[in-house]
Amino acid sequence: MIIAIGVFWAFGEPRVDGDAAHEPVPAATAIDPHTLRAAQEGDAEAQVRIAKVLLFGGVQAGEQATEAVRWLQSAAEKDHPAAMVMLGKLYRSGFGVLQDYGQAVKWIRTAAERGDPDGMLELGRLYRDGLGIPRDPVLAYVWFNRAAAALQVDAVRHRADVARGLTPEQLKAAQAQSSAFEASQRDAALAKDNRE
């Protein structure tokens, strides 16, 4: 029960690494053998699905959380944004791993900078709360604003909460910075398309 509460706290409501030969710890919900095989062959999406089963599939044990972290680490290293965000949240909460805000920031920032809406939301939270990075309500607003523009619904409320604490000048600067980020992302995407 306590572990389940820890998972809920680490991730909020569930939205439903290791080497390829690594076998997962049995979970209360069985892992599909096709998913396991795909994960062992390096499929990042399958690795994330296994991690979710291990974390949210019923009664958790320490070994299952550790196993989930290994699968997430592997998927995150393959540039899977959901794995990056989940791994960052685990490091932020210290669930299944030693709490490490540096690792939390690393994975969440990487997902956010690659355009993942949940990563943007979580990076905004880190800036708002000053966890692993200096507290910066302007940058919190920027990331919440970008997440909301990317249709992350929770970001709308967080953006409004942060905006209430900003001066008019800070709010104007945050909105300008949001636009500048978006323009630089579009320019980078165009440059990449032109190179290919």
mmCIF file of C-alpha atoms in Angstrom:
data_model
loop_
_atom_site.group_PDB
_atom_site.id
_atom_site.type_symbol
_atom_site.label_atom_id
_atom_site.label_comp_id
_atom_site.label_asym_id
_atom_site.label_seq_id
_atom_site.Cartn_x
_atom_site.Cartn_y
_atom_site.Cartn_z
ATOM 1 C CA MET A 1 0.000 0.000 0.000
ATOM 2 C CA ILE A 2 2.782 2.424 0.917
ATOM 3 C CA ILE A 3 4.621 1.698 -2.331
ATOM 4 C CA ALA A 4 1.424 2.266 -4.319
ATOM 5 C CA ILE A 5 1.008 5.627 -2.591
ATOM 6 C CA GLY A 6 4.632 6.418 -3.503
ATOM 7 C CA VAL A 7 3.954 5.646 -7.160
ATOM 8 C CA PHE A 8 0.832 7.826 -7.087
ATOM 9 C CA TRP A 9 2.798 10.678 -5.491
ATOM 10 C CA ALA A 10 5.684 10.315 -7.933
ATOM 11 C CA PHE A 11 3.517 10.283 -11.031
ATOM 12 C CA GLY A 12 0.148 11.671 -10.054
ATOM 13 C CA GLU A 13 -2.667 9.705 -11.564
ATOM 14 C CA PRO A 14 -1.323 6.885 -13.731
ATOM 15 C CA ARG A 15 -1.698 7.502 -17.455
ATOM 16 C CA VAL A 16 -1.782 4.375 -18.596
ATOM 17 C CA ASP A 17 17.657 -0.415 -18.652
ATOM 18 C CA GLY A 18 19.194 -3.077 -18.442
ATOM 19 C CA ASP A 19 20.691 -5.307 -21.085
ATOM 20 C CA ALA A 20 18.593 -7.140 -23.651
ATOM 21 C CA ALA A 21 18.859 -10.466 -21.812
ATOM 22 C CA HIS A 22 17.526 -9.012 -18.571
ATOM 23 C CA GLU A 23 14.345 -10.711 -17.349
ATOM 24 C CA PRO A 24 11.802 -8.545 -15.494
ATOM 25 C CA VAL A 25 10.590 -9.321 -12.009
ATOM 26 C CA PRO A 26 7.095 -10.867 -12.263
ATOM 27 C CA ALA A 27 4.382 -8.267 -11.749
ATOM 28 C CA ALA A 28 0.840 -8.749 -10.508
ATOM 29 C CA THR A 29 -0.266 -8.038 -14.084
ATOM 30 C CA ALA A 30 1.475 -10.424 -16.454
ATOM 31 C CA ILE A 31 3.850 -9.028 -19.019
ATOM 32 C CA ASP A 32 2.921 -10.072 -22.538
ATOM 33 C CA PRO A 33 5.685 -12.320 -23.950
ATOM 34 C CA HIS A 34 5.648 -10.409 -27.269
ATOM 35 C CA THR A 35 6.175 -7.133 -25.411
ATOM 36 C CA LEU A 36 8.980 -8.706 -23.377
ATOM 37 C CA ARG A 37 10.687 -10.007 -26.501
ATOM 38 C CA ALA A 38 10.397 -6.612 -28.211
ATOM 39 C CA ALA A 39 11.784 -4.878 -25.108
ATOM 40 C CA GLN A 40 14.709 -7.292 -24.941
ATOM 41 C CA GLU A 41 15.396 -6.570 -28.616
ATOM 42 C CA GLY A 42 15.614 -2.862 -27.810
ATOM 43 C CA ASP A 43 12.117 -1.571 -28.638
ATOM 44 C CA ALA A 44 11.825 1.573 -26.479
ATOM 45 C CA GLU A 45 8.006 1.612 -26.571
ATOM 46 C CA ALA A 46 7.884 -1.989 -25.304
ATOM 47 C CA GLN A 47 10.389 -1.092 -22.574
ATOM 48 C CA VAL A 48 8.128 1.733 -21.401
ATOM 49 C CA ARG A 49 5.091 -0.585 -21.417
ATOM 50 C CA ILE A 50 6.948 -3.080 -19.211
ATOM 51 C CA ALA A 51 8.030 -0.308 -16.828
ATOM 52 C CA LYS A 52 4.396 0.835 -16.533
ATOM 53 C CA VAL A 53 3.256 -2.700 -15.718
ATOM 54 C CA LEU A 54 5.965 -3.002 -13.088
ATOM 55 C CA LEU A 55 5.085 0.370 -11.543
ATOM 56 C CA PHE A 56 1.291 0.409 -11.928
ATOM 57 C CA GLY A 57 0.329 -3.236 -12.433
ATOM 58 C CA GLY A 58 -0.630 -4.088 -8.878
ATOM 59 C CA VAL A 59 1.437 -4.753 -5.770
ATOM 60 C CA GLN A 60 4.882 -3.259 -6.172
ATOM 61 C CA ALA A 61 8.046 -4.599 -4.624
ATOM 62 C CA GLY A 62 11.426 -2.927 -4.476
ATOM 63 C CA GLU A 63 12.755 -5.284 -7.126
ATOM 64 C CA GLN A 64 9.952 -4.312 -9.498
ATOM 65 C CA ALA A 65 10.658 -0.603 -9.083
ATOM 66 C CA THR A 66 14.352 -1.208 -9.710
ATOM 67 C CA GLU A 67 13.502 -3.260 -12.786
ATOM 68 C CA ALA A 68 11.157 -0.547 -14.051
ATOM 69 C CA VAL A 69 13.945 2.019 -13.695
ATOM 70 C CA ARG A 70 16.286 -0.180 -15.765
ATOM 71 C CA TRP A 71 13.717 -0.468 -18.569
ATOM 72 C CA LEU A 72 13.026 3.283 -18.467
ATOM 73 C CA GLN A 73 16.752 4.088 -18.510
ATOM 74 C CA SER A 74 17.181 1.958 -21.620
ATOM 75 C CA ALA A 75 14.202 3.559 -23.383
ATOM 76 C CA ALA A 76 15.266 7.089 -22.356
ATOM 77 C CA GLU A 77 18.732 6.486 -23.792
ATOM 78 C CA LYS A 78 16.952 5.649 -27.070
ATOM 79 C CA ASP A 79 15.341 9.122 -27.000
ATOM 80 C CA HIS A 80 11.865 7.973 -25.905
ATOM 81 C CA PRO A 81 10.322 11.157 -24.409
ATOM 82 C CA ALA A 82 7.754 9.428 -22.162
ATOM 83 C CA ALA A 83 10.543 7.298 -20.685
ATOM 84 C CA MET A 84 12.608 10.436 -20.066
ATOM 85 C CA VAL A 85 9.729 12.111 -18.226
ATOM 86 C CA MET A 86 8.883 9.016 -16.164
ATOM 87 C CA LEU A 87 12.538 8.497 -15.270
ATOM 88 C CA GLY A 88 12.877 12.159 -14.318
ATOM 89 C CA LYS A 89 9.828 11.899 -12.080
ATOM 90 C CA LEU A 90 11.241 8.821 -10.369
ATOM 91 C CA TYR A 91 14.513 10.631 -9.702
ATOM 92 C CA ARG A 92 12.627 13.692 -8.448
ATOM 93 C CA SER A 93 10.572 11.640 -5.992
ATOM 94 C CA GLY A 94 13.238 9.103 -5.092
ATOM 95 C CA PHE A 95 10.884 6.207 -5.830
ATOM 96 C CA GLY A 96 12.786 3.103 -6.973
ATOM 97 C CA VAL A 97 16.027 5.095 -7.144
ATOM 98 C CA LEU A 98 17.948 7.367 -4.850
ATOM 99 C CA GLN A 99 16.490 10.854 -5.089
ATOM 100 C CA ASP A 100 18.665 12.846 -7.476
ATOM 101 C CA TYR A 101 17.434 16.235 -8.670
ATOM 102 C CA GLY A 102 20.326 16.487 -11.134
ATOM 103 C CA GLN A 103 19.152 13.339 -12.940
ATOM 104 C CA ALA A 104 15.544 14.523 -12.703
ATOM 105 C CA VAL A 105 16.434 17.816 -14.386
ATOM 106 C CA LYS A 106 18.589 16.075 -17.009
ATOM 107 C CA TRP A 107 15.847 13.742 -18.222
ATOM 108 C CA ILE A 108 12.937 16.141 -17.890
ATOM 109 C CA ARG A 109 14.831 18.985 -19.620
ATOM 110 C CA THR A 110 15.833 16.673 -22.471
ATOM 111 C CA ALA A 111 12.207 15.639 -23.056
ATOM 112 C CA ALA A 112 10.999 19.257 -22.803
ATOM 113 C CA GLU A 113 13.607 20.584 -25.204
ATOM 114 C CA ARG A 114 12.614 17.906 -27.692
ATOM 115 C CA GLY A 115 9.059 19.219 -27.612
ATOM 116 C CA ASP A 116 7.366 16.710 -25.300
ATOM 117 C CA PRO A 117 4.360 18.449 -23.654
ATOM 118 C CA ASP A 118 4.634 16.427 -20.424
ATOM 119 C CA GLY A 119 8.347 17.187 -20.278
ATOM 120 C CA MET A 120 7.568 20.898 -20.668
ATOM 121 C CA LEU A 121 5.009 20.694 -17.848
ATOM 122 C CA GLU A 122 7.453 18.934 -15.534
ATOM 123 C CA LEU A 123 10.276 21.356 -16.354
ATOM 124 C CA GLY A 124 7.926 24.218 -15.524
ATOM 125 C CA ARG A 125 7.233 22.555 -12.170
ATOM 126 C CA LEU A 126 10.951 22.204 -11.476
ATOM 127 C CA TYR A 127 11.499 25.913 -12.188
ATOM 128 C CA ARG A 128 8.434 26.872 -10.157
ATOM 129 C CA ASP A 129 9.569 24.838 -7.152
ATOM 130 C CA GLY A 130 13.326 25.348 -7.511
ATOM 131 C CA LEU A 131 14.096 21.626 -7.496
ATOM 132 C CA GLY A 132 17.515 20.856 -8.949
ATOM 133 C CA ILE A 133 17.612 24.250 -10.636
ATOM 134 C CA PRO A 134 17.246 27.779 -9.303
ATOM 135 C CA ARG A 135 13.655 28.825 -8.692
ATOM 136 C CA ASP A 136 12.597 31.002 -11.622
ATOM 137 C CA PRO A 137 8.909 31.897 -11.990
ATOM 138 C CA VAL A 138 9.510 33.508 -15.406
ATOM 139 C CA LEU A 139 11.015 30.299 -16.826
ATOM 140 C CA ALA A 140 8.295 28.297 -15.081
ATOM 141 C CA TYR A 141 5.735 30.412 -16.946
ATOM 142 C CA VAL A 142 7.628 29.943 -20.229
ATOM 143 C CA TRP A 143 7.581 26.148 -19.938
ATOM 144 C CA PHE A 144 3.971 26.016 -18.726
ATOM 145 C CA ASN A 145 3.017 28.317 -21.613
ATOM 146 C CA ARG A 146 4.782 26.099 -24.146
ATOM 147 C CA ALA A 147 3.195 22.971 -22.642
ATOM 148 C CA ALA A 148 -0.268 24.555 -22.786
ATOM 149 C CA ALA A 149 0.311 25.522 -26.427
ATOM 150 C CA ALA A 150 1.221 21.868 -27.045
ATOM 151 C CA LEU A 151 -2.174 20.877 -25.556
ATOM 152 C CA GLN A 152 -0.991 19.726 -22.113
ATOM 153 C CA VAL A 153 -4.164 20.638 -20.194
ATOM 154 C CA ASP A 154 -2.641 20.707 -16.676
ATOM 155 C CA ALA A 155 -0.200 23.362 -17.850
ATOM 156 C CA VAL A 156 -3.003 25.904 -18.321
ATOM 157 C CA ARG A 157 -3.766 25.978 -14.598
ATOM 158 C CA HIS A 158 -0.093 26.028 -13.596
ATOM 159 C CA ARG A 159 0.607 28.854 -16.045
ATOM 160 C CA ALA A 160 -2.247 30.906 -14.550
ATOM 161 C CA ASP A 161 -1.006 30.241 -10.999
ATOM 162 C CA VAL A 162 2.513 31.399 -11.861
ATOM 163 C CA ALA A 163 1.250 34.409 -13.838
ATOM 164 C CA ARG A 164 -0.544 35.746 -10.753
ATOM 165 C CA GLY A 165 2.829 36.085 -9.019
ATOM 166 C CA LEU A 166 4.573 37.889 -11.883
ATOM 167 C CA THR A 167 4.828 41.616 -12.333
ATOM 168 C CA PRO A 168 3.439 42.973 -15.626
ATOM 169 C CA GLU A 169 7.017 43.374 -16.891
ATOM 170 C CA GLN A 170 7.918 39.790 -15.957
ATOM 171 C CA LEU A 171 4.766 38.482 -17.637
ATOM 172 C CA LYS A 172 5.550 40.415 -20.823
ATOM 173 C CA ALA A 173 9.131 39.079 -20.774
ATOM 174 C CA ALA A 174 7.912 35.505 -20.168
ATOM 175 C CA GLN A 175 5.491 35.697 -23.095
ATOM 176 C CA ALA A 176 8.193 37.137 -25.342
ATOM 177 C CA GLN A 177 10.596 34.400 -24.267
ATOM 178 C CA SER A 178 7.932 31.761 -24.996
ATOM 179 C CA SER A 179 7.535 33.140 -28.524
ATOM 180 C CA ALA A 180 11.304 33.230 -29.016
ATOM 181 C CA PHE A 181 11.609 29.583 -27.934
ATOM 182 C CA GLU A 182 8.883 28.553 -30.355
ATOM 183 C CA ALA A 183 10.489 30.498 -33.217
ATOM 184 C CA SER A 184 13.894 28.921 -32.535
ATOM 185 C CA GLN A 185 12.292 25.445 -32.457
ATOM 186 C CA ARG A 186 10.610 26.084 -35.827
ATOM 187 C CA ASP A 187 13.875 27.386 -37.296
ATOM 188 C CA ALA A 188 15.766 24.340 -36.019
ATOM 189 C CA ALA A 189 13.136 21.998 -37.475
ATOM 190 C CA LEU A 190 13.312 23.775 -40.858
ATOM 191 C CA ALA A 191 17.106 23.635 -40.867
ATOM 192 C CA LYS A 192 16.979 19.909 -40.079
ATOM 193 C CA ASP A 193 14.470 19.305 -42.890
ATOM 194 C CA ASN A 194 16.685 21.231 -45.321
ATOM 195 C CA ARG A 195 19.730 19.120 -44.359
ATOM 196 C CA GLU A 196 17.832 15.888 -44.979
#
